[in-house]
PDB file of C-alpha atoms and ligand atoms in Angstrom:
ATOM      1  CA  UNK V   1      48.602 168.499 113.398  1.00 65.00           C
ATOM      2  CA  UNK V   2      48.866 166.522 110.169  1.00 69.00           C
ATOM      3  CA  UNK V   3      52.269 164.877 109.451  1.00 76.00           C
ATOM      4  CA  UNK V   4      54.624 166.647 107.227  1.00 85.00           C
ATOM      5  CA  UNK V   5      55.018 164.631 103.816  1.00 91.00           C
ATOM      6  CA  UNK V   6      58.279 164.180 102.395  1.00 96.00           C
ATOM      7  CA  UNK V   7      59.630 163.489  98.979  1.00 97.00           C
ATOM      8  CA  UNK V   8      62.914 161.824  98.077  1.00 97.00           C
ATOM      9  CA  UNK V   9      64.007 163.255  94.890  1.00 97.00           C
ATOM     10  CA  UNK V  10      66.893 161.553  93.118  1.00 96.00           C
ATOM     11  CA  UNK V  11      68.603 162.771  89.790  1.00 95.00           C
ATOM     12  CA  UNK V  12      71.261 161.001  87.690  1.00 93.00           C
ATOM     13  CA  UNK V  13      72.653 162.781  84.802  1.00 92.00           C
ATOM     14  CA  UNK V  14      73.853 160.796  81.718  1.00 92.00           C
ATOM     15  CA  UNK V  15      75.772 161.588  78.625  1.00 90.00           C
ATOM     16  CA  UNK V  16      76.136 159.138  75.626  1.00 90.00           C
ATOM     17  CA  UNK V  17      74.798 156.331  77.893  1.00 87.00           C
ATOM     18  CA  UNK V  18      77.421 156.828  80.838  1.00 84.00           C
ATOM     19  CA  UNK V  19      76.832 158.138  84.328  1.00 82.00           C
ATOM     20  CA  UNK V  20      77.899 161.812  84.703  1.00 83.00           C
ATOM     21  CA  UNK V  21      76.693 162.930  88.094  1.00 83.00           C
ATOM     22  CA  UNK V  22      73.689 162.622  90.538  1.00 87.00           C
ATOM     23  CA  UNK V  23      72.502 164.239  93.500  1.00 92.00           C
ATOM     24  CA  UNK V  24      69.664 163.352  95.871  1.00 94.00           C
ATOM     25  CA  UNK V  25      67.669 164.688  98.888  1.00 96.00           C
ATOM     26  CA  UNK V  26      64.497 164.473 100.880  1.00 97.00           C
ATOM     27  CA  UNK V  27      62.306 167.389 100.887  1.00 97.00           C
ATOM     28  CA  UNK V  28      58.960 168.830 102.165  1.00 95.00           C
ATOM     29  CA  UNK V  29      56.045 169.040  99.296  1.00 94.00           C
ATOM     30  CA  UNK V  30      56.561 172.825  98.789  1.00 94.00           C
ATOM     31  CA  UNK V  31      60.092 172.664  97.850  1.00 96.00           C
ATOM     32  CA  UNK V  32      59.765 169.709  95.131  1.00 97.00           C
ATOM     33  CA  UNK V  33      59.269 172.238  92.197  1.00 97.00           C
ATOM     34  CA  UNK V  34      62.385 174.251  93.059  1.00 97.00           C
ATOM     35  CA  UNK V  35      64.406 171.361  93.789  1.00 97.00           C
ATOM     36  CA  UNK V  36      63.632 169.459  90.592  1.00 97.00           C
ATOM     37  CA  UNK V  37      64.501 172.770  88.667  1.00 97.00           C
ATOM     38  CA  UNK V  38      68.069 172.991  90.710  1.00 95.00           C
ATOM     39  CA  UNK V  39      68.966 169.399  90.030  1.00 95.00           C
ATOM     40  CA  UNK V  40      68.181 169.897  86.153  1.00 95.00           C
ATOM     41  CA  UNK V  41      70.069 172.937  86.028  1.00 94.00           C
ATOM     42  CA  UNK V  42      73.119 171.120  87.643  1.00 91.00           C
ATOM     43  CA  UNK V  43      72.863 168.251  85.364  1.00 92.00           C
ATOM     44  CA  UNK V  44      72.832 170.730  82.374  1.00 93.00           C
ATOM     45  CA  UNK V  45      75.749 172.604  83.841  1.00 89.00           C
ATOM     46  CA  UNK V  46      78.018 170.064  85.464  1.00 80.00           C
ATOM     47  CA  UNK V  47      81.678 170.539  85.069  1.00 74.00           C
ATOM     48  CA  UNK V  48      82.175 166.843  84.326  1.00 74.00           C
ATOM     49  CA  UNK V  49      79.808 167.291  80.819  1.00 76.00           C
ATOM     50  CA  UNK V  50      76.413 168.354  79.900  1.00 86.00           C
ATOM     51  CA  UNK V  51      73.549 165.578  80.429  1.00 87.00           C
ATOM     52  CA  UNK V  52      72.233 164.444  77.249  1.00 92.00           C
ATOM     53  CA  UNK V  53      69.720 162.378  79.545  1.00 95.00           C
ATOM     54  CA  UNK V  54      68.324 163.485  82.820  1.00 95.00           C
ATOM     55  CA  UNK V  55      66.903 160.661  85.168  1.00 95.00           C
ATOM     56  CA  UNK V  56      64.610 162.332  87.718  1.00 96.00           C
ATOM     57  CA  UNK V  57      62.738 160.328  90.473  1.00 96.00           C
ATOM     58  CA  UNK V  58      60.357 161.744  92.693  1.00 97.00           C
ATOM     59  CA  UNK V  59      58.721 159.958  95.257  1.00 96.00           C
ATOM     60  CA  UNK V  60      56.647 160.538  98.481  1.00 96.00           C
ATOM     61  CA  UNK V  61      57.925 158.730 101.318  1.00 96.00           C
ATOM     62  CA  UNK V  62      55.532 156.678 103.159  1.00 94.00           C
ATOM     63  CA  UNK V  63      57.901 155.279 105.687  1.00 93.00           C
ATOM     64  CA  UNK V  64      58.851 157.103 108.704  1.00 93.00           C
ATOM     65  CA  UNK V  65      61.634 159.624 108.340  1.00 96.00           C
ATOM     66  CA  UNK V  66      64.640 158.911 110.884  1.00 96.00           C
ATOM     67  CA  UNK V  67      66.468 161.858 112.020  1.00 97.00           C
ATOM     68  CA  UNK V  68      70.101 161.563 112.776  1.00 98.00           C
ATOM     69  CA  UNK V  69      73.083 163.821 113.368  1.00 98.00           C
ATOM     70  CA  UNK V  70      76.173 163.928 111.095  1.00 98.00           C
ATOM     71  CA  UNK V  71      79.469 162.261 111.741  1.00 98.00           C
ATOM     72  CA  UNK V  72      82.002 164.798 113.269  1.00 98.00           C
ATOM     73  CA  UNK V  73      84.318 165.954 110.391  1.00 98.00           C
ATOM     74  CA  UNK V  74      87.931 166.639 110.354  1.00 97.00           C
ATOM     75  CA  UNK V  75      90.923 166.623 107.875  1.00 98.00           C
ATOM     76  CA  UNK V  76      94.464 164.870 107.907  1.00 98.00           C
ATOM     77  CA  UNK V  77      97.052 166.598 105.723  1.00 97.00           C
ATOM     78  CA  UNK V  78      97.980 163.679 103.967  1.00 98.00           C
ATOM     79  CA  UNK V  79     100.645 164.622 101.240  1.00 97.00           C
ATOM     80  CA  UNK V  80     100.400 161.959  98.460  1.00 98.00           C
ATOM     81  CA  UNK V  81      98.450 158.398  97.965  1.00 97.00           C
ATOM     82  CA  UNK V  82     101.159 156.573  99.981  1.00 98.00           C
ATOM     83  CA  UNK V  83     100.375 158.703 103.128  1.00 98.00           C
ATOM     84  CA  UNK V  84      96.653 158.768 102.776  1.00 98.00           C
ATOM     85  CA  UNK V  85      96.648 154.736 102.469  1.00 98.00           C
ATOM     86  CA  UNK V  86      98.921 154.847 105.731  1.00 98.00           C
ATOM     87  CA  UNK V  87      96.581 157.096 107.467  1.00 98.00           C
ATOM     88  CA  UNK V  88      93.362 155.212 106.440  1.00 98.00           C
ATOM     89  CA  UNK V  89      94.922 151.800 107.585  1.00 98.00           C
ATOM     90  CA  UNK V  90      95.943 152.990 110.942  1.00 98.00           C
ATOM     91  CA  UNK V  91      92.502 154.292 111.575  1.00 98.00           C
ATOM     92  CA  UNK V  92      90.686 151.621 110.008  1.00 98.00           C
ATOM     93  CA  UNK V  93      92.682 148.892 111.636  1.00 98.00           C
ATOM     94  CA  UNK V  94      92.134 150.420 115.127  1.00 97.00           C
ATOM     95  CA  UNK V  95      88.282 149.678 115.017  1.00 97.00           C
ATOM     96  CA  UNK V  96      89.174 146.053 114.122  1.00 97.00           C
ATOM     97  CA  UNK V  97      89.202 145.882 110.238  1.00 98.00           C
ATOM     98  CA  UNK V  98      92.238 143.753 109.273  1.00 98.00           C
ATOM     99  CA  UNK V  99      95.043 144.990 107.126  1.00 98.00           C
ATOM    100  CA  UNK V 100      94.145 142.363 104.568  1.00 98.00           C
ATOM    101  CA  UNK V 101      90.737 143.841 103.975  1.00 98.00           C
ATOM    102  CA  UNK V 102      92.004 147.198 104.092  1.00 98.00           C
ATOM    103  CA  UNK V 103      94.665 146.593 101.208  1.00 98.00           C
ATOM    104  CA  UNK V 104      91.728 144.546  99.335  1.00 98.00           C
ATOM    105  CA  UNK V 105      89.624 147.653  99.631  1.00 98.00           C
ATOM    106  CA  UNK V 106      92.526 149.903  98.083  1.00 97.00           C
ATOM    107  CA  UNK V 107      92.927 147.411  95.268  1.00 96.00           C
ATOM    108  CA  UNK V 108      89.211 147.316  94.364  1.00 95.00           C
ATOM    109  CA  UNK V 109      88.949 151.104  94.203  1.00 95.00           C
ATOM    110  CA  UNK V 110      91.972 151.474  92.298  1.00 91.00           C
ATOM    111  CA  UNK V 111      91.843 148.809  89.695  1.00 88.00           C
ATOM    112  CA  UNK V 112      90.290 150.954  87.394  1.00 86.00           C
ATOM    113  CA  UNK V 113      86.607 149.953  87.330  1.00 81.00           C
ATOM    114  CA  UNK V 114      84.025 152.211  88.915  1.00 79.00           C
ATOM    115  CA  UNK V 115      80.801 150.682  90.340  1.00 84.00           C
ATOM    116  CA  UNK V 116      77.506 152.644  90.759  1.00 83.00           C
ATOM    117  CA  UNK V 117      77.122 151.405  94.104  1.00 94.00           C
ATOM    118  CA  UNK V 118      79.247 150.523  97.208  1.00 97.00           C
ATOM    119  CA  UNK V 119      81.380 147.358  97.808  1.00 97.00           C
ATOM    120  CA  UNK V 120      80.511 145.579 101.099  1.00 98.00           C
ATOM    121  CA  UNK V 121      83.585 143.803 102.447  1.00 98.00           C
ATOM    122  CA  UNK V 122      83.823 141.912 105.841  1.00 97.00           C
ATOM    123  CA  UNK V 123      86.588 142.685 107.958  1.00 95.00           C
ATOM    124  CA  UNK V 124      88.555 139.879 106.473  1.00 96.00           C
ATOM    125  CA  UNK V 125      88.401 141.225 102.935  1.00 97.00           C
ATOM    126  CA  UNK V 126      85.751 139.093 101.508  1.00 97.00           C
ATOM    127  CA  UNK V 127      83.227 140.645  99.046  1.00 96.00           C
ATOM    128  CA  UNK V 128      79.880 140.236 100.398  1.00 95.00           C
ATOM    129  CA  UNK V 129      77.299 142.346  98.077  1.00 94.00           C
ATOM    130  CA  UNK V 130      75.230 140.080  96.047  1.00 92.00           C
ATOM    131  CA  UNK V 131      75.946 142.004  92.775  1.00 92.00           C
ATOM    132  CA  UNK V 132      79.567 142.412  92.473  1.00 90.00           C
ATOM    133  CA  UNK V 133      79.324 144.473  89.427  1.00 89.00           C
ATOM    134  CA  UNK V 134      76.890 147.201  90.533  1.00 91.00           C
ATOM    135  CA  UNK V 135      77.392 147.215  94.145  1.00 95.00           C
ATOM    136  CA  UNK V 136      74.769 148.752  96.566  1.00 97.00           C
ATOM    137  CA  UNK V 137      73.764 152.251  96.231  1.00 94.00           C
ATOM    138  CA  UNK V 138      72.769 154.157  99.391  1.00 96.00           C
ATOM    139  CA  UNK V 139      69.681 156.428  98.640  1.00 96.00           C
ATOM    140  CA  UNK V 140      67.086 158.131 100.730  1.00 97.00           C
ATOM    141  CA  UNK V 141      68.919 160.709 102.532  1.00 97.00           C
ATOM    142  CA  UNK V 142      68.697 164.324 103.152  1.00 97.00           C
ATOM    143  CA  UNK V 143      69.034 167.315 105.482  1.00 97.00           C
ATOM    144  CA  UNK V 144      66.963 169.743 107.087  1.00 96.00           C
ATOM    145  CA  UNK V 145      67.070 173.226 105.866  1.00 95.00           C
ATOM    146  CA  UNK V 146      68.344 174.318 109.526  1.00 98.00           C
ATOM    147  CA  UNK V 147      70.794 171.549 109.594  1.00 98.00           C
ATOM    148  CA  UNK V 148      72.009 172.578 106.188  1.00 98.00           C
ATOM    149  CA  UNK V 149      72.430 176.033 107.065  1.00 98.00           C
ATOM    150  CA  UNK V 150      74.256 174.968 110.185  1.00 98.00           C
ATOM    151  CA  UNK V 151      76.618 172.673 108.126  1.00 98.00           C
ATOM    152  CA  UNK V 152      77.401 175.310 105.673  1.00 98.00           C
ATOM    153  CA  UNK V 153      78.235 177.537 108.340  1.00 98.00           C
ATOM    154  CA  UNK V 154      80.588 175.177 109.988  1.00 98.00           C
ATOM    155  CA  UNK V 155      82.087 173.830 106.664  1.00 98.00           C
ATOM    156  CA  UNK V 156      82.916 177.718 105.624  1.00 98.00           C
ATOM    157  CA  UNK V 157      85.462 178.317 108.353  1.00 97.00           C
ATOM    158  CA  UNK V 158      87.261 175.661 106.606  1.00 97.00           C
ATOM    159  CA  UNK V 159      86.576 176.523 103.114  1.00 97.00           C
ATOM    160  CA  UNK V 160      84.887 173.330 102.383  1.00 98.00           C
ATOM    161  CA  UNK V 161      81.424 174.455 101.857  1.00 98.00           C
ATOM    162  CA  UNK V 162      80.732 172.635  98.517  1.00 96.00           C
ATOM    163  CA  UNK V 163      77.866 170.053  97.382  1.00 93.00           C
ATOM    164  CA  UNK V 164      80.777 167.412  97.064  1.00 94.00           C
ATOM    165  CA  UNK V 165      81.689 167.644 100.790  1.00 98.00           C
ATOM    166  CA  UNK V 166      78.354 167.959 102.147  1.00 97.00           C
ATOM    167  CA  UNK V 167      76.811 165.245 100.241  1.00 96.00           C
ATOM    168  CA  UNK V 168      79.473 162.830 100.870  1.00 97.00           C
ATOM    169  CA  UNK V 169      79.063 163.600 104.638  1.00 98.00           C
ATOM    170  CA  UNK V 170      75.229 162.830 104.568  1.00 98.00           C
ATOM    171  CA  UNK V 171      75.796 159.790 102.815  1.00 98.00           C
ATOM    172  CA  UNK V 172      78.477 158.693 105.350  1.00 98.00           C
ATOM    173  CA  UNK V 173      76.310 159.646 108.447  1.00 98.00           C
ATOM    174  CA  UNK V 174      73.362 157.709 106.978  1.00 98.00           C
ATOM    175  CA  UNK V 175      75.767 154.714 106.555  1.00 98.00           C
ATOM    176  CA  UNK V 176      77.421 154.670 109.832  1.00 98.00           C
ATOM    177  CA  UNK V 177      74.040 154.824 111.982  1.00 98.00           C
ATOM    178  CA  UNK V 178      73.797 151.265 111.072  1.00 98.00           C
ATOM    179  CA  UNK V 179      75.975 149.089 113.657  1.00 96.00           C
ATOM    180  CA  UNK V 180      76.972 146.613 111.113  1.00 97.00           C
ATOM    181  CA  UNK V 181      79.213 149.027 109.312  1.00 98.00           C
ATOM    182  CA  UNK V 182      82.333 149.295 111.061  1.00 98.00           C
ATOM    183  CA  UNK V 183      84.290 151.847 108.573  1.00 98.00           C
ATOM    184  CA  UNK V 184      84.338 153.002 105.175  1.00 98.00           C
ATOM    185  CA  UNK V 185      86.936 154.001 102.597  1.00 98.00           C
ATOM    186  CA  UNK V 186      85.893 156.440  99.692  1.00 98.00           C
ATOM    187  CA  UNK V 187      87.813 157.344  96.750  1.00 97.00           C
ATOM    188  CA  UNK V 188      86.003 159.903  94.163  1.00 94.00           C
ATOM    189  CA  UNK V 189      85.758 158.845  90.680  1.00 89.00           C
ATOM    190  CA  UNK V 190      85.954 162.384  89.484  1.00 88.00           C
ATOM    191  CA  UNK V 191      89.451 162.805  88.006  1.00 90.00           C
ATOM    192  CA  UNK V 192      89.852 166.580  89.321  1.00 91.00           C
ATOM    193  CA  UNK V 193      88.897 165.716  92.554  1.00 94.00           C
ATOM    194  CA  UNK V 194      91.764 164.174  94.593  1.00 97.00           C
ATOM    195  CA  UNK V 195      90.317 164.151  98.352  1.00 98.00           C
ATOM    196  CA  UNK V 196      88.867 161.132  99.742  1.00 98.00           C
ATOM    197  CA  UNK V 197      87.750 160.009 103.313  1.00 98.00           C
ATOM    198  CA  UNK V 198      87.580 157.139 105.689  1.00 98.00           C
ATOM    199  CA  UNK V 199      84.640 156.915 108.179  1.00 98.00           C
ATOM    200  CA  UNK V 200      84.269 155.202 111.494  1.00 98.00           C
ATOM    201  CA  UNK V 201      81.730 155.967 114.228  1.00 97.00           C
ATOM    202  CA  UNK V 202      84.448 156.093 116.649  1.00 96.00           C
ATOM    203  CA  UNK V 203      86.677 158.845 114.753  1.00 97.00           C
ATOM    204  CA  UNK V 204      84.056 160.187 112.427  1.00 97.00           C
ATOM    205  CA  UNK V 205      84.462 161.139 108.940  1.00 98.00           C
ATOM    206  CA  UNK V 206      87.875 161.903 108.118  1.00 98.00           C
ATOM    207  CA  UNK V 207      88.997 163.682 104.880  1.00 98.00           C
ATOM    208  CA  UNK V 208      92.354 162.578 103.151  1.00 98.00           C
ATOM    209  CA  UNK V 209      93.890 164.875 100.772  1.00 98.00           C
ATOM    210  CA  UNK V 210      95.997 163.736  97.677  1.00 98.00           C
ATOM    211  CA  UNK V 211      94.437 160.159  98.363  1.00 98.00           C
ATOM    212  CA  UNK V 212      94.810 159.547  94.428  1.00 97.00           C
ATOM    213  CA  UNK V 213      96.642 161.390  91.660  1.00 96.00           C
ATOM    214  CA  UNK V 214      94.756 164.032  89.316  1.00 96.00           C
ATOM    215  CA  UNK V 215      93.257 162.774  86.234  1.00 94.00           C
ATOM    216  CA  UNK V 216      92.178 159.184  87.531  1.00 92.00           C
ATOM    217  CA  UNK V 217      88.387 158.812  86.862  1.00 87.00           C
ATOM    218  CA  UNK V 218      87.824 155.879  88.855  1.00 89.00           C
ATOM    219  CA  UNK V 219      86.939 155.385  92.576  1.00 94.00           C
ATOM    220  CA  UNK V 220      84.256 154.190  94.605  1.00 95.00           C
ATOM    221  CA  UNK V 221      83.105 153.244  98.120  1.00 97.00           C
ATOM    222  CA  UNK V 222      83.775 150.348 100.393  1.00 98.00           C
ATOM    223  CA  UNK V 223      81.963 149.544 103.625  1.00 98.00           C
ATOM    224  CA  UNK V 224      83.389 147.400 106.071  1.00 98.00           C
ATOM    225  CA  UNK V 225      80.854 145.306 107.951  1.00 97.00           C
ATOM    226  CA  UNK V 226      80.667 142.751 110.587  1.00 95.00           C
ATOM    227  CA  UNK V 227      78.217 140.309 111.740  1.00 88.00           C
ATOM    228  CA  UNK V 228      74.416 140.587 111.006  1.00 88.00           C
ATOM    229  CA  UNK V 229      72.262 140.255 108.025  1.00 96.00           C
ATOM    230  CA  UNK V 230      73.715 141.700 104.831  1.00 97.00           C
ATOM    231  CA  UNK V 231      70.098 141.678 103.404  1.00 97.00           C
ATOM    232  CA  UNK V 232      68.732 143.759 106.154  1.00 98.00           C
ATOM    233  CA  UNK V 233      71.662 146.285 105.845  1.00 98.00           C
ATOM    234  CA  UNK V 234      71.069 146.512 102.217  1.00 98.00           C
ATOM    235  CA  UNK V 235      67.357 147.230 102.966  1.00 97.00           C
ATOM    236  CA  UNK V 236      68.502 149.972 105.284  1.00 98.00           C
ATOM    237  CA  UNK V 237      70.837 151.635 102.754  1.00 98.00           C
ATOM    238  CA  UNK V 238      68.656 151.626  99.831  1.00 96.00           C
ATOM    239  CA  UNK V 239      65.208 151.998 101.366  1.00 96.00           C
ATOM    240  CA  UNK V 240      64.969 153.733 104.826  1.00 97.00           C
ATOM    241  CA  UNK V 241      64.711 157.450 104.686  1.00 97.00           C
ATOM    242  CA  UNK V 242      67.098 159.256 107.005  1.00 98.00           C
ATOM    243  CA  UNK V 243      67.161 163.136 107.567  1.00 98.00           C
ATOM    244  CA  UNK V 244      70.117 164.872 108.913  1.00 98.00           C
ATOM    245  CA  UNK V 245      68.592 167.221 111.861  1.00 97.00           C
ATOM    246  CA  UNK V 246      71.980 167.883 113.852  1.00 98.00           C
ATOM    247  CA  UNK V 247      75.488 168.775 112.854  1.00 98.00           C
ATOM    248  CA  UNK V 248      78.672 167.616 114.881  1.00 98.00           C
ATOM    249  CA  UNK V 249      81.688 169.599 115.084  1.00 97.00           C
ATOM    250  CA  UNK V 250      83.707 170.198 111.779  1.00 97.00           C
ATOM    251  CA  UNK V 251      87.129 170.573 112.787  1.00 95.00           C
ATOM    252  CA  UNK V 252      90.222 171.594 110.397  1.00 94.00           C
ATOM    253  CA  UNK V 253      93.568 169.930 109.872  1.00 95.00           C
ATOM    254  CA  UNK V 254      94.059 167.387 112.924  1.00 94.00           C
ATOM    255  CA  UNK V 255      97.167 165.073 113.155  1.00 95.00           C
ATOM    256  CA  UNK V 256      96.683 161.172 113.149  1.00 95.00           C
ATOM    257  CA  UNK V 257      97.742 160.773 116.698  1.00 94.00           C
ATOM    258  CA  UNK V 258      95.180 163.235 117.750  1.00 92.00           C
ATOM    259  CA  UNK V 259      92.482 161.604 115.940  1.00 93.00           C
ATOM    260  CA  UNK V 260      93.500 158.163 117.262  1.00 93.00           C
ATOM    261  CA  UNK V 261      93.759 159.476 121.096  1.00 89.00           C
ATOM    262  CA  UNK V 262      90.864 161.579 121.095  1.00 79.00           C
ATOM    263  CA  UNK V 263      87.761 159.044 120.350  1.00 61.00           C
ATOM    264  CA  UNK V 264      87.614 155.985 121.899  1.00 53.00           C
ATOM    265  CA  UNK V 265      88.059 153.205 119.227  1.00 44.00           C
ATOM    266  CA  UNK V 266      85.334 150.637 119.286  1.00 43.00           C
ATOM    267  CA  UNK V 267      86.178 147.071 118.371  1.00 40.00           C
ATOM    268  CA  UNK V 268      83.004 144.940 117.748  1.00 35.00           C
TER     269      UNK V 268
HETATM  270  C1  PML G 301      82.514 161.801  95.302  1.00 97.01           C
HETATM  271  O1  PML G 301      81.145 161.948  95.636  1.00 97.01           O
HETATM  272  O2  PML G 301      83.014 161.867  94.455  1.00 97.01           O
HETATM  273  C2  PML G 301      83.026 161.387  96.678  1.00 97.01           C
HETATM  274  C3  PML G 301      83.533 162.636  97.494  1.00 97.01           C
HETATM  275  C4  PML G 301      84.475 162.538  98.594  1.00 97.01           C
HETATM  276  C5  PML G 301      84.493 163.782  99.297  1.00 97.01           C
HETATM  277  C6  PML G 301      85.553 164.193 100.246  1.00 97.01           C
HETATM  278  C7  PML G 301      85.582 165.044 100.943  1.00 97.01           C
HETATM  279  O3  PML G 301      86.235 166.104 100.513  1.00 97.01           O
HETATM  280  O4  PML G 301      85.175 165.526 101.957  1.00 97.01           O
END
């Protein structure tokens, strides 16, 4: 049987020279036309503003596409930015990330600048990404139709079936497949979206409501990394195609102590 051809489709919508929104996925050839249309519609109707420029990349993937599962998903009912930061600190420090690094990460994401890509930080809080202004973008990830339907079903039970949650979970699942990544902190740069998340392989993808106040239009991602070659990690994040084909459990609200007790923290 001939090997299925996959295409990476990426969209960036821009208004008056500023990034508004983006989307991306990995698709089979027969779906390319439909997805290009969907992404274009999304750029023209986005609630953050209609694009006056749409950058679309459609690229046949020559590399092998790796199939992976999602991280399990849960939510802690954090009440405000302070309690979200406390929860993030307890969980991220349980896998060996220092409080200093977590403090630096919060500082970097709340200083008022949004980078297009993620910050790479070692577990002592030292920045490692080669371009401190742009960061490192994670690209070439997607989800199979079957897994997407399963994820929608699981998220619907918690009223979370939307593109924002799905895309963030897909991205985090790709990132955490790489052993050098110990943890992640994400705060959305959408002024109307106040839920962020942290992720570790040991605890999964943990949503933190009210991590920021409404109206704040900056945020971003920090990946905490340990050991290994940063160059190789960047190559993986930017180039290696990864397709989600299995969905791990999506729970509702959990208590922080249940999250800390239920999965074995991994310190490496
Ligand atoms: C973003 O893309 O703006 C970040 C989204 C964070 C999603 C958090 C969630 O609701 O799970």
